[in-house]
PDB file of C-alpha atoms and ligand atoms in Angstrom:
ATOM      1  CA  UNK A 275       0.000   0.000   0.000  1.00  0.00           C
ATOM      2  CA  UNK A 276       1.402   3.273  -0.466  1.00  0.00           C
ATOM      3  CA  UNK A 277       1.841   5.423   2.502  1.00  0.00           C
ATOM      4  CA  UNK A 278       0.529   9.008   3.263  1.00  0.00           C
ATOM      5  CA  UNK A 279       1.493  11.059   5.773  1.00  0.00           C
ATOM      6  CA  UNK A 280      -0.123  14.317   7.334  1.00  0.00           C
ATOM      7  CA  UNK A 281       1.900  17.098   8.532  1.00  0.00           C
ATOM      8  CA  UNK A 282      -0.139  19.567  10.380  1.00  0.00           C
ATOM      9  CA  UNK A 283       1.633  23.096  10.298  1.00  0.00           C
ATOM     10  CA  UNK A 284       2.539  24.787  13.493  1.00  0.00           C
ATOM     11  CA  UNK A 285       1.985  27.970  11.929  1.00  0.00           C
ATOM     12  CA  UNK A 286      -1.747  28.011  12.399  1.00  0.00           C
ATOM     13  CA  UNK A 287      -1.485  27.026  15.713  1.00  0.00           C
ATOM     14  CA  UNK A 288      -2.308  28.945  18.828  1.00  0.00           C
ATOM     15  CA  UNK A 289       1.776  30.132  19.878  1.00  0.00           C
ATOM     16  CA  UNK A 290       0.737  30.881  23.497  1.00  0.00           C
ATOM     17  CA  UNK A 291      -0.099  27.091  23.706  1.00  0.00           C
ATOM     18  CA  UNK A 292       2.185  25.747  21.628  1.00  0.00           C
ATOM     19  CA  UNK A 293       2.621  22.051  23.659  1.00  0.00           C
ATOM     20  CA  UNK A 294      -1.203  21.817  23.972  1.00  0.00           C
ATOM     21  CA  UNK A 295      -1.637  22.031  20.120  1.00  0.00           C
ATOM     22  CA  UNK A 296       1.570  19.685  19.676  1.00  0.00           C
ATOM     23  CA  UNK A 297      -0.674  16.906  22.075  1.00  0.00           C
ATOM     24  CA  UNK A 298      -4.104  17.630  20.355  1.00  0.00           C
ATOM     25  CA  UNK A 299      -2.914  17.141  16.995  1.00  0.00           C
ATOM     26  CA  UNK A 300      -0.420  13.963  18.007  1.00  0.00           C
ATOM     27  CA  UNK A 301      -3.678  12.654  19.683  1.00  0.00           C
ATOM     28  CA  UNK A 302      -5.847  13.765  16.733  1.00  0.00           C
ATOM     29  CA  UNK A 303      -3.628  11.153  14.379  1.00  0.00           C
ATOM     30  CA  UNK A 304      -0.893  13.338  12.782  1.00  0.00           C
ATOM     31  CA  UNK A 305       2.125  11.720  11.144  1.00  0.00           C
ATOM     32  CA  UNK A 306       4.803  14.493  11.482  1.00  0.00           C
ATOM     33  CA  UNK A 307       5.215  17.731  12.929  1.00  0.00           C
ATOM     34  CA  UNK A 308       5.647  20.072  10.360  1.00  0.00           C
ATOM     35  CA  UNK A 309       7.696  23.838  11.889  1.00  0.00           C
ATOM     36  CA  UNK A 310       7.989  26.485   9.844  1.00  0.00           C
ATOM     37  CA  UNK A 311      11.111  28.665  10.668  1.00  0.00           C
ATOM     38  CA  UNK A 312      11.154  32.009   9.112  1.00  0.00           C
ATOM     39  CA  UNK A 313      13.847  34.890   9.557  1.00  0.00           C
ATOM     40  CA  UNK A 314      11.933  37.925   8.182  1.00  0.00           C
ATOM     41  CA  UNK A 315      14.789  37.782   5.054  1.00  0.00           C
ATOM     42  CA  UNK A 316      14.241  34.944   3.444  1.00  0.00           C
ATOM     43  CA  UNK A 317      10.607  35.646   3.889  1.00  0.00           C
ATOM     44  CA  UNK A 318       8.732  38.194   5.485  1.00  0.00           C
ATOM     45  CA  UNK A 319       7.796  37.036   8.070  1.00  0.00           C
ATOM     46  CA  UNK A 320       9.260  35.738  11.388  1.00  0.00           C
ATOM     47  CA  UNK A 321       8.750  32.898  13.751  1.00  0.00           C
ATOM     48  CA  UNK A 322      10.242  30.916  16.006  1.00  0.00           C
ATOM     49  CA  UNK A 323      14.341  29.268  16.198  1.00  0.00           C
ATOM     50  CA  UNK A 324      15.640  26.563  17.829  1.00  0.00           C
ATOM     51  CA  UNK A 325      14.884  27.307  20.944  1.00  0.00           C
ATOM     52  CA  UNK A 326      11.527  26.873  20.975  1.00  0.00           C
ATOM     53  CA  UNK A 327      11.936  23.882  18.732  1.00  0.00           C
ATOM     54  CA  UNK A 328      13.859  22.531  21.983  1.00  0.00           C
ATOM     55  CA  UNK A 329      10.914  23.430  24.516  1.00  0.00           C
ATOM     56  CA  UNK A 330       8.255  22.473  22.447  1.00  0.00           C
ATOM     57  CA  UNK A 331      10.178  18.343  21.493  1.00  0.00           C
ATOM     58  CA  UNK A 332       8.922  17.084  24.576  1.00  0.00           C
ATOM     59  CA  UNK A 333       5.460  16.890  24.123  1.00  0.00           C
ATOM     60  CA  UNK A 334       5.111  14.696  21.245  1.00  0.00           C
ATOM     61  CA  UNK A 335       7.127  11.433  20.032  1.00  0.00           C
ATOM     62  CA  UNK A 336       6.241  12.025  15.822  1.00  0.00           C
ATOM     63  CA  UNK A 337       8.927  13.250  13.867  1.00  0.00           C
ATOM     64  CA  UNK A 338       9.956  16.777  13.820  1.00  0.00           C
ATOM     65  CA  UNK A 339       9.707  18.099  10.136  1.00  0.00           C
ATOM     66  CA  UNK A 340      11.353  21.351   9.991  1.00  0.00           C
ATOM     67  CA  UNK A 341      11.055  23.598   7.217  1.00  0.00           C
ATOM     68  CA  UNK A 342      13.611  26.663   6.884  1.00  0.00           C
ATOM     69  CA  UNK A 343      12.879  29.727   5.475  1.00  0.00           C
ATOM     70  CA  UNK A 344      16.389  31.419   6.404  1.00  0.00           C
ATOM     71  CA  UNK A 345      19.191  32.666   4.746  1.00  0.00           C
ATOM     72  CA  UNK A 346      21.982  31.947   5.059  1.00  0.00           C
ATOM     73  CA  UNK A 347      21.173  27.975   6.590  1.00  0.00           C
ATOM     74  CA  UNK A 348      24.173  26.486   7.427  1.00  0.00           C
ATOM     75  CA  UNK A 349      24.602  27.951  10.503  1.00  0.00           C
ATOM     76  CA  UNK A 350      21.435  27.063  11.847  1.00  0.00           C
ATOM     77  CA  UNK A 351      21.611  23.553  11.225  1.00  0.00           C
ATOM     78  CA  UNK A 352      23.393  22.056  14.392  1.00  0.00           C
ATOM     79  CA  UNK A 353      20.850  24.111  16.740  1.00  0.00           C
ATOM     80  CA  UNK A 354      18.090  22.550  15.182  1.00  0.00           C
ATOM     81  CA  UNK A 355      19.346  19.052  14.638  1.00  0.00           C
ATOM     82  CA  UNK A 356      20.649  19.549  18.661  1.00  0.00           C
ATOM     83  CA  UNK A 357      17.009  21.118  19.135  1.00  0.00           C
ATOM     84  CA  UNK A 358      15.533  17.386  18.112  1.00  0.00           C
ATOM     85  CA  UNK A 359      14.749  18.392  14.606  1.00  0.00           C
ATOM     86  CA  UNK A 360      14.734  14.510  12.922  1.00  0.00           C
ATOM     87  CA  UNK A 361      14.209  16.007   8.672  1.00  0.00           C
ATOM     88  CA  UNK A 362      15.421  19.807   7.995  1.00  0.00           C
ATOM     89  CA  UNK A 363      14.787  20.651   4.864  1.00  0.00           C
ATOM     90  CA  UNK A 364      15.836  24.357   3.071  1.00  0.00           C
ATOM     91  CA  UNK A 365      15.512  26.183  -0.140  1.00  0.00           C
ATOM     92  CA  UNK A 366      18.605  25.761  -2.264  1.00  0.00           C
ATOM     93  CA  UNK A 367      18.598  29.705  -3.194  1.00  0.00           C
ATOM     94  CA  UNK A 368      18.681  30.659   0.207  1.00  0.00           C
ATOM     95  CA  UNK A 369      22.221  28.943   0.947  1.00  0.00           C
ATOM     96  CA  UNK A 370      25.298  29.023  -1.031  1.00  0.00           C
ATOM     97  CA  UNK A 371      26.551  25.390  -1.694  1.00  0.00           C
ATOM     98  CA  UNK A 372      23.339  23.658  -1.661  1.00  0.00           C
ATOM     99  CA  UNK A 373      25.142  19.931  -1.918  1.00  0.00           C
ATOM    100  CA  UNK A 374      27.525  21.041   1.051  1.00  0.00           C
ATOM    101  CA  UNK A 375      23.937  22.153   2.887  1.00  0.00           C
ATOM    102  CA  UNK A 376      23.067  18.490   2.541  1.00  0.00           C
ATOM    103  CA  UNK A 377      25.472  17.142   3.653  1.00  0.00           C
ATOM    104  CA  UNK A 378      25.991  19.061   6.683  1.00  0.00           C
ATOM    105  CA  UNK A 379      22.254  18.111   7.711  1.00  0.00           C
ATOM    106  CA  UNK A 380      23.380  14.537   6.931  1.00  0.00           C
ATOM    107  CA  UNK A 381      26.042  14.653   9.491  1.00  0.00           C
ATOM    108  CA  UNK A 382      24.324  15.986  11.937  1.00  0.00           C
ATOM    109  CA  UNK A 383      22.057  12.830  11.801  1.00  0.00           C
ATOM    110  CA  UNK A 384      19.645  14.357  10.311  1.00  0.00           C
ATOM    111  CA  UNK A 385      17.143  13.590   7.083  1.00  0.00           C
ATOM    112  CA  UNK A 386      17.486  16.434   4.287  1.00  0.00           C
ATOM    113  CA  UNK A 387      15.044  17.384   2.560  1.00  0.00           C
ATOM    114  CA  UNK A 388      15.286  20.804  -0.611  1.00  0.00           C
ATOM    115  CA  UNK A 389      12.113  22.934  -0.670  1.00  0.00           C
ATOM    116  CA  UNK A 390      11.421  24.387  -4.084  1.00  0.00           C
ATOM    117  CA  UNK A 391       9.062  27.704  -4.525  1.00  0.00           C
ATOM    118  CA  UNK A 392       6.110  27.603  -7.192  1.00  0.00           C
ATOM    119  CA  UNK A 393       8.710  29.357  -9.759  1.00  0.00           C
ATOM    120  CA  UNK A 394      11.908  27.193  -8.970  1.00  0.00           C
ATOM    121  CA  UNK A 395      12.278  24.544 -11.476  1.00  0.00           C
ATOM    122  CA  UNK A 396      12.917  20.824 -10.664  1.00  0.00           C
ATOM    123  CA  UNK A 397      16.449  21.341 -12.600  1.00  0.00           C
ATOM    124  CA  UNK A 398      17.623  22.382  -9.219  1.00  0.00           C
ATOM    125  CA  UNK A 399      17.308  18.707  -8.302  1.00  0.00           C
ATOM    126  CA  UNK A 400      20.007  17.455 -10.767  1.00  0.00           C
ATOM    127  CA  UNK A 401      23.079  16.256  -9.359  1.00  0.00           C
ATOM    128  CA  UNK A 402      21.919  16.492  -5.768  1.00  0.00           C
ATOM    129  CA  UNK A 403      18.506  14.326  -5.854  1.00  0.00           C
ATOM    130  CA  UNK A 404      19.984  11.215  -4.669  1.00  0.00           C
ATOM    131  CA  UNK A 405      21.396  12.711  -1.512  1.00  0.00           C
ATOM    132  CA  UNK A 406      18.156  13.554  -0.416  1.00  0.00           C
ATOM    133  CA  UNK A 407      15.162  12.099   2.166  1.00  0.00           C
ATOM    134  CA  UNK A 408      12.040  14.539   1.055  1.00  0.00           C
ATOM    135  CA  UNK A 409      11.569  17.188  -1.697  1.00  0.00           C
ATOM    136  CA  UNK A 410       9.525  19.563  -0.554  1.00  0.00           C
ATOM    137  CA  UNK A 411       6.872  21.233  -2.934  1.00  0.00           C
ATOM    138  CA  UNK A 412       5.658  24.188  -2.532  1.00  0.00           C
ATOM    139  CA  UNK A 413       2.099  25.131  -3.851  1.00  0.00           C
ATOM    140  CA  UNK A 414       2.498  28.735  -2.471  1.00  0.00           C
ATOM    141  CA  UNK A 415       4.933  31.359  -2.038  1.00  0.00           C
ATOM    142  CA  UNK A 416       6.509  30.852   1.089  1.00  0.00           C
ATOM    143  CA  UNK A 417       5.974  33.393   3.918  1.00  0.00           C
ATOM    144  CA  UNK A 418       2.153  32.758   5.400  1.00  0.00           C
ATOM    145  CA  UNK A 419      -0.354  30.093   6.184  1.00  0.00           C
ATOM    146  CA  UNK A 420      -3.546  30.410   4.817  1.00  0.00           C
ATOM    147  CA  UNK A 421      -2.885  31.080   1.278  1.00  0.00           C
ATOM    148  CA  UNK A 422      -4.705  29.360  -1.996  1.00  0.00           C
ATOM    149  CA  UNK A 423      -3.418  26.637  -3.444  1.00  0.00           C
ATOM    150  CA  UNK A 424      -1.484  26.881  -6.983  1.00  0.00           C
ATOM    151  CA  UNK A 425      -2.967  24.558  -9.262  1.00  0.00           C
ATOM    152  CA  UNK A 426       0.677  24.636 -12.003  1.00  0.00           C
ATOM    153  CA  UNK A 427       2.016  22.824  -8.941  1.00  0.00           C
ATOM    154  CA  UNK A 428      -0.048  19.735  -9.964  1.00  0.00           C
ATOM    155  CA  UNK A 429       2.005  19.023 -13.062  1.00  0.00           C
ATOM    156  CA  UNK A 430       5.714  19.805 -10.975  1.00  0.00           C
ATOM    157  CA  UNK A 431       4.358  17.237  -9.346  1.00  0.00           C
ATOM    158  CA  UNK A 432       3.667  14.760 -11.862  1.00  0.00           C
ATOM    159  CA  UNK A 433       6.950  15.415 -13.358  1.00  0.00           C
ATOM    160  CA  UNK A 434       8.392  14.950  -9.778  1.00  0.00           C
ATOM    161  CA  UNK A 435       6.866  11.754  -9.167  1.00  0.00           C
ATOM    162  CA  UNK A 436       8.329  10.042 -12.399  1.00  0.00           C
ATOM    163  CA  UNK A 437      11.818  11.364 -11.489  1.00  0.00           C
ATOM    164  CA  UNK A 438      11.554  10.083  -8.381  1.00  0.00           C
ATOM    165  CA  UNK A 439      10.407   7.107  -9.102  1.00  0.00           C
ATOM    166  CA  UNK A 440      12.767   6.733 -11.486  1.00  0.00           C
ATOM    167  CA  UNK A 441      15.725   7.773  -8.589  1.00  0.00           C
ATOM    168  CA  UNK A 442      14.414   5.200  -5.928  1.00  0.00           C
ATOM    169  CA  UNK A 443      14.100   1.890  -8.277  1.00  0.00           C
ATOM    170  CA  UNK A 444      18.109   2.662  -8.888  1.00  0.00           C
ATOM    171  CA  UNK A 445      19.177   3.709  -5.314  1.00  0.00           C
ATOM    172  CA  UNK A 446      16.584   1.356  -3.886  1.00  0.00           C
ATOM    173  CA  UNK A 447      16.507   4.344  -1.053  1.00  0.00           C
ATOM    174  CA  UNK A 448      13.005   5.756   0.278  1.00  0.00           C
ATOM    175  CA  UNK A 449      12.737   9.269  -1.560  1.00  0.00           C
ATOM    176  CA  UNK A 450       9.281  11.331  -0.134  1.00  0.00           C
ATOM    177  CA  UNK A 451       7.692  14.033  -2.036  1.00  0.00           C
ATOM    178  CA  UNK A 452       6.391  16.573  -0.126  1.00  0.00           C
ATOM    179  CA  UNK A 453       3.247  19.678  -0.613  1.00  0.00           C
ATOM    180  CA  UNK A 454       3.182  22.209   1.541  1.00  0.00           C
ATOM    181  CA  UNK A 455       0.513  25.247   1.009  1.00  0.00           C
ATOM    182  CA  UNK A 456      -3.062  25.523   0.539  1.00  0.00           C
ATOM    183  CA  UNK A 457      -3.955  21.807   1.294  1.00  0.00           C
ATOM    184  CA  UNK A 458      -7.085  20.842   2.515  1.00  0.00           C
ATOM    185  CA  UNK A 459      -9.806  18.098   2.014  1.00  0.00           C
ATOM    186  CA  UNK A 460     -11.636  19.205  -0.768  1.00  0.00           C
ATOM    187  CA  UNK A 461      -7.850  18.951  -2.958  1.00  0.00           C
ATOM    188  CA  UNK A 462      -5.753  16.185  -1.204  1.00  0.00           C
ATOM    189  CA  UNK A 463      -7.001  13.748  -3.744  1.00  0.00           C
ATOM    190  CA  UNK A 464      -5.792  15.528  -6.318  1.00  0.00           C
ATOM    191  CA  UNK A 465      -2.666  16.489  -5.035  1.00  0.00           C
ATOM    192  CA  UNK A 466      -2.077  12.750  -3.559  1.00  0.00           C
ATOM    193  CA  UNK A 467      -2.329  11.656  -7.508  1.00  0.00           C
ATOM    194  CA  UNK A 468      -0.439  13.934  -9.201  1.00  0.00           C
ATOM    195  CA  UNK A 469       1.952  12.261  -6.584  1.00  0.00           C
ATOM    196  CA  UNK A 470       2.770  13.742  -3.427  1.00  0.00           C
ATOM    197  CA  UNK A 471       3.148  11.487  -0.036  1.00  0.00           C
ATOM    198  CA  UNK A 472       3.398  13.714   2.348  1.00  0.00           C
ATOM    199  CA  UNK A 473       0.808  16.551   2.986  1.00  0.00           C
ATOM    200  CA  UNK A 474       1.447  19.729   5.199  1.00  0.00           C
ATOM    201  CA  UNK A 475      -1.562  21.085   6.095  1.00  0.00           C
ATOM    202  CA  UNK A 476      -1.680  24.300   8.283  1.00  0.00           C
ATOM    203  CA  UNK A 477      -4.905  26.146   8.336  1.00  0.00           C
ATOM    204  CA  UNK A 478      -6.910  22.961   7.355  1.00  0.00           C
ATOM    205  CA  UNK A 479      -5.767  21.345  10.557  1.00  0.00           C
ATOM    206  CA  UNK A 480      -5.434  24.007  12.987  1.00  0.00           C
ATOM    207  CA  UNK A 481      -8.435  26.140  11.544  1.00  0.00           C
ATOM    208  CA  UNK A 482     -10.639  23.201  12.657  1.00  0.00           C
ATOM    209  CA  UNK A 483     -12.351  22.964  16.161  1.00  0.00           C
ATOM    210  CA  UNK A 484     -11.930  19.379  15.777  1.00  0.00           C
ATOM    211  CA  UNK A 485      -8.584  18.336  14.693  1.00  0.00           C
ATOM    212  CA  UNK A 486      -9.308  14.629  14.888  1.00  0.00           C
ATOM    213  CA  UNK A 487     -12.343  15.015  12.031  1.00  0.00           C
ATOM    214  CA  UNK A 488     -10.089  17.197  10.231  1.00  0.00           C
ATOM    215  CA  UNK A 489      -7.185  14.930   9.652  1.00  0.00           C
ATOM    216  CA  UNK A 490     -10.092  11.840   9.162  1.00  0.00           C
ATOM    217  CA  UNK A 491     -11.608  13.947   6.746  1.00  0.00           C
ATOM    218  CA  UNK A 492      -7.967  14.086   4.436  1.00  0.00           C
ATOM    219  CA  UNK A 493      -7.211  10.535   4.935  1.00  0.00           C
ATOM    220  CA  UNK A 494     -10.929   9.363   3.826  1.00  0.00           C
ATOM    221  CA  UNK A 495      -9.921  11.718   0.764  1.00  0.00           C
ATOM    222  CA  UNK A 496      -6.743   9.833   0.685  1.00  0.00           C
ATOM    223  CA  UNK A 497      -8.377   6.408   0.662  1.00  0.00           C
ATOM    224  CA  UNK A 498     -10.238   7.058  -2.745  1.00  0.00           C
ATOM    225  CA  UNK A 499      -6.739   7.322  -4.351  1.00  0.00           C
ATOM    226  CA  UNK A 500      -5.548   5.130  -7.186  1.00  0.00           C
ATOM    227  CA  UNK A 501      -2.577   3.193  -6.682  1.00  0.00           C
ATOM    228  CA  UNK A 502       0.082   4.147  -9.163  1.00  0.00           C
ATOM    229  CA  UNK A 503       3.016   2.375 -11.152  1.00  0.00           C
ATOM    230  CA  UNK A 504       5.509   3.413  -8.975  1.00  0.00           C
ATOM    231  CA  UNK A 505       3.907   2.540  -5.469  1.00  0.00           C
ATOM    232  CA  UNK A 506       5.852  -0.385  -5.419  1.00  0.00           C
ATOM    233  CA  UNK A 507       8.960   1.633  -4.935  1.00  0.00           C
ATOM    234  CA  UNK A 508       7.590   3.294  -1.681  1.00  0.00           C
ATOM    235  CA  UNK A 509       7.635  -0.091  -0.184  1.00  0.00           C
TER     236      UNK A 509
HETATM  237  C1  LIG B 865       4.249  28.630   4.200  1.00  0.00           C
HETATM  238  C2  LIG B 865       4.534  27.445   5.086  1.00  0.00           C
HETATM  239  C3  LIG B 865       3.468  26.438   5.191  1.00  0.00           C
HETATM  240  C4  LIG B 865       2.171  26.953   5.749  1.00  0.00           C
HETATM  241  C5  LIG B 865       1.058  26.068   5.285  1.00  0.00           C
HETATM  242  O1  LIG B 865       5.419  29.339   4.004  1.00  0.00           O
HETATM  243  O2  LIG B 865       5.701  26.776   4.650  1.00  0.00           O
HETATM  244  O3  LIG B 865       3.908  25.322   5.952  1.00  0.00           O
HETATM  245  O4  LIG B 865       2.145  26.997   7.139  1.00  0.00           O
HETATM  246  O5  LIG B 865      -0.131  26.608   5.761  1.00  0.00           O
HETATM  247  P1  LIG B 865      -1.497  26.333   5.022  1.00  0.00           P
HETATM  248  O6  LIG B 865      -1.723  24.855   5.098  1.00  0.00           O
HETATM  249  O7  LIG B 865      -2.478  27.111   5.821  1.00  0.00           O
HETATM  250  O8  LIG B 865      -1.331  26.823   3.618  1.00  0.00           O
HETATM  251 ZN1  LIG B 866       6.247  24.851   5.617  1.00  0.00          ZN
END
């Protein structure tokens, strides 16, 4: 069977209680914990470092999925691996040597994942593709929760899916593809066949009074997916 995963987005959270939202949604049946970090440089806007990423570990035992929105990103990368961060994943324009980025965030123990904006094209993967645990897509501009889906990112992620596929029947390694913007149950179906596995889903989750209906609402979406070609290389 092929595998999704839900990544509910701190950013829609309530900050001022942070580890209560971090139980509700573990409770509620979430798969990772997606943080957004954001340095008002990268991206407008500015959040939280690895410091709270420390306080906040404790409260849940499902992978910390942490998406940075910095630049430069090197230097925060042993804070956040030390801060319990288990994938980090960047944006290769916001770092200089993106294939040194890596592997720094492969030392560190780490899973790597490369984020690409709706106008960076998947030629940014060449050369480094193999090195990585998750590409990250994103189907909106990077900076806020909230925002509307871009529908151009369905075909990225066709053409993703093939070239990954592709990647993991030669490395035989587990490769994820993940979404990140604008998700929500009425376009997870869509979004799970044009080939994504892993869905961050902000507002959707944290917008809901009931987190446990939302998340069963995107899996029963989920469920009504075809299987495709390349499942068998997910296994
Ligand atoms: C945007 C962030 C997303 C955002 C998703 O820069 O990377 O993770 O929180 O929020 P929604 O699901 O509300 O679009
Ligand atoms: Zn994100």
């Amino acid at each position: 069977m092929r595998e999704f995963l839900i990544a509910p987005s701190l950013l829609s959270a309530d900050f001022a209680r942070l580890a209560d939202e971090i139980r509700d949604v573990t409770v509620a049946g979430a798969d990772w914990i997606h943080l957004d970090v954001m340095d008002n440089h990268y991206v407008p806007n500015l959040t939280v470092g690895p410091l709270v990423c420390s306080a906040i570990r404790p409260y849940t035992s499902l992978p910390f999925d942490v998406h940075l929105m910095t630049t430069p990103v090197d230097p925060l990368v042993s804070a956040f691996a030390e801060a319990g961060a288990n994938l980090i994943t960047f944006h290769p324009e916001a770092t200089l040597h993106a294939h040194r980025t890596i592997e720094l965030i492969r030392s560190h123990g780490a899973r790597a994942g490369l984020a690409l904006n709706p106008a960076t094209p998947l030629t940014v993967l060449d050369h480094v593709l193999e090195m990585l645990d998750v590409v990250l897509v994103m189907s909106v501009n990077p900076g806020f929760g909230g925002q509307a889906f871009i529908p151009e990112t369905l075909d990225k992620l066709r053409l993703l899916r093939e070239r990954v596929d592709t990647t993991m029947q030669r490395t035989g390694r587990t490769l994820l593809i993940e979404v990140d913007g604008g998700v929500k149950a009425s376009n997870i179906a869509r979004v799970a066949t044009a080939g994504a596995d892993v869905f961050v889903a902000g507002s959707a989750v944290f917008g809901a009074g009931d987190r446990a209906q939302a998340i069963r609402g995107m899996r029963g979406e989920l469920a009504t997916v075809d299987e495709y070609a390349g499942a068998a290389a997910m296994q």
